[in-house]
Amino acid sequence: MFRKVHLYLTALCAGITTAILIVMSILYLYLSEKELYENQYRSFQNDMNTIATSLEQQSVISMEWLSKMESRGGYTFYALDNGIPFLYNRLTNLSESSDTRKLLDACLETYRANYEISSYAEYGDTPYNTCYHVEFPFDPSGKKHELYISVIELNRGSSSLQLLVLSPLDFLREQITRQRVRFFLIDIAAILLLTLFSFFFTGKLLQPVIESRRKQTEFVAAASHELRTPLAVILSAAECCRDADPEKQTRFLETIRQEGDILTSLVNDMLTLSASDSQRFSCHPAPVELDTLLINTYEAFEPLAAEKKLSFSVSLPEESIPLCTADAERIVQLLSILLHNALSYTPEGGQIDLALSHKKNRFYLTVSDTGIGIPAEDKKKIFDRFYRAEKSRSAKGHFGLGLSIAAEIVKSHHGSIHVADRPGGGTVFTVILP
């Protein structure tokens, strides 16, 4: 299931980013190409203005001057003197049958139909020269931006000179084609990288979900296993009660009550962890005197330690310590879990120590015992739910949830909990609270 979700998320993430990349690339290319054409058109207009000014100052239009101007800008010139083509046109292979000549004639027709000034009255009949020029794009095949055309009109009295300048845009289109190919290759590479990144990124995003699902599955399986044992005992005892004498019935009923208490404890622990998972773990911090709280906890557990013939001590700071902002009931629950573990796994004649210290604005709660200890490879796992290091630590009534609840309590107080070996054997649990 998660593999399909991973692939779907990868496709979604890569698809969205690819669509954005393509749209942005097309928009950039459109604006870039538009600017290139506009810049080229302005450059063409400036060249034509220079040629028109130079032409106006020429008393005689020589073929050498026309050839020089033509080769400088890569243009094609077509000159008419009072409507008669210059000899220069024939010398440059602009015969009436040539394709270029036909194109020039088509440009002239477009000019005369849309741009030509039919009357020169605005300039007046004077002996002075009059000159003007018009530039326009020409698209004989219907495609945009094929040619730029300029028509320069020079009038000297009754004489009229027309110079048609054709500027092909092949080089600009080649430049734009190269730019498009580069962008296409860059986009392809970017899409591949985005897809790989999306696959890796969505995989990382799904890891907590997959881990949570795995832990949930393990939790349900372990809970089912733990519930099965007391339920089996209860059902078996209830079945035996039917035909048993009153004395045996009393023992069976006591067994049912004991197993019921175990079930109640297990269900309560599971409900506590469920509340933590759903962010409903209740915690009501308030100023607490930790030294008083430790003394009360010590007094509550001292009879249990004496019953198991264990030495039990409490150590408190000699100087006064500040109040700790914490949930007193949760801290008592935390200490009870740690002390219950210590009592369960410390053999007769052992030692259990409960201590409190305060250093650098932090409180240190320590529960240490001289019990069987915890193997190094299990120390990182003991806070996992239903985890028990070995059979020797699987005492009746211990389901592997206590330390998980302890870790959740510490987490809700923004603290930390650590486990280490006690010198000489045993275990030390240290809780650090801000």
PDB file of C-alpha atoms in Angstrom, residues 47 57 59 65 140-141 189 225 246-247 266-267 270 272 319 356 366 387 412:
ATOM      1  CA  ASP A  47      20.402  51.811 -38.997  1.00  0.00           C
ATOM      2  CA  GLN A  57      23.717  64.256 -47.724  1.00  0.00           C
ATOM      3  CA  SER A  59      24.834  64.511 -54.066  1.00  0.00           C
ATOM      4  CA  TRP A  65      28.252  53.521 -51.361  1.00  0.00           C
ATOM      5  CA  PRO A 140       5.056  36.837 -46.976  1.00  0.00           C
ATOM      6  CA  SER A 141       4.305  33.288 -45.819  1.00  0.00           C
ATOM      7  CA  ALA A 189      17.315  17.435 -16.991  1.00  0.00           C
ATOM      8  CA  HIS A 225      -0.907 -11.612  22.875  1.00  0.00           C
ATOM      9  CA  PRO A 246     -16.948 -24.227  47.511  1.00  0.00           C
ATOM     10  CA  GLU A 247     -13.333 -24.173  48.682  1.00  0.00           C
ATOM     11  CA  LEU A 266      -2.950  -3.491  30.979  1.00  0.00           C
ATOM     12  CA  VAL A 267      -6.002  -1.742  29.501  1.00  0.00           C
ATOM     13  CA  MET A 270      -2.900   0.989  26.703  1.00  0.00           C
ATOM     14  CA  THR A 272      -2.671   6.067  28.453  1.00  0.00           C
ATOM     15  CA  GLU A 319      20.294  23.393  50.258  1.00  0.00           C
ATOM     16  CA  LEU A 356      17.126  14.363  43.632  1.00  0.00           C
ATOM     17  CA  THR A 366      17.571   9.234  39.782  1.00  0.00           C
ATOM     18  CA  TYR A 387       9.508  -4.636  24.717  1.00  0.00           C
ATOM     19  CA  SER A 412       5.228  15.888  27.988  1.00  0.00           C
TER      20      SER A 412
END
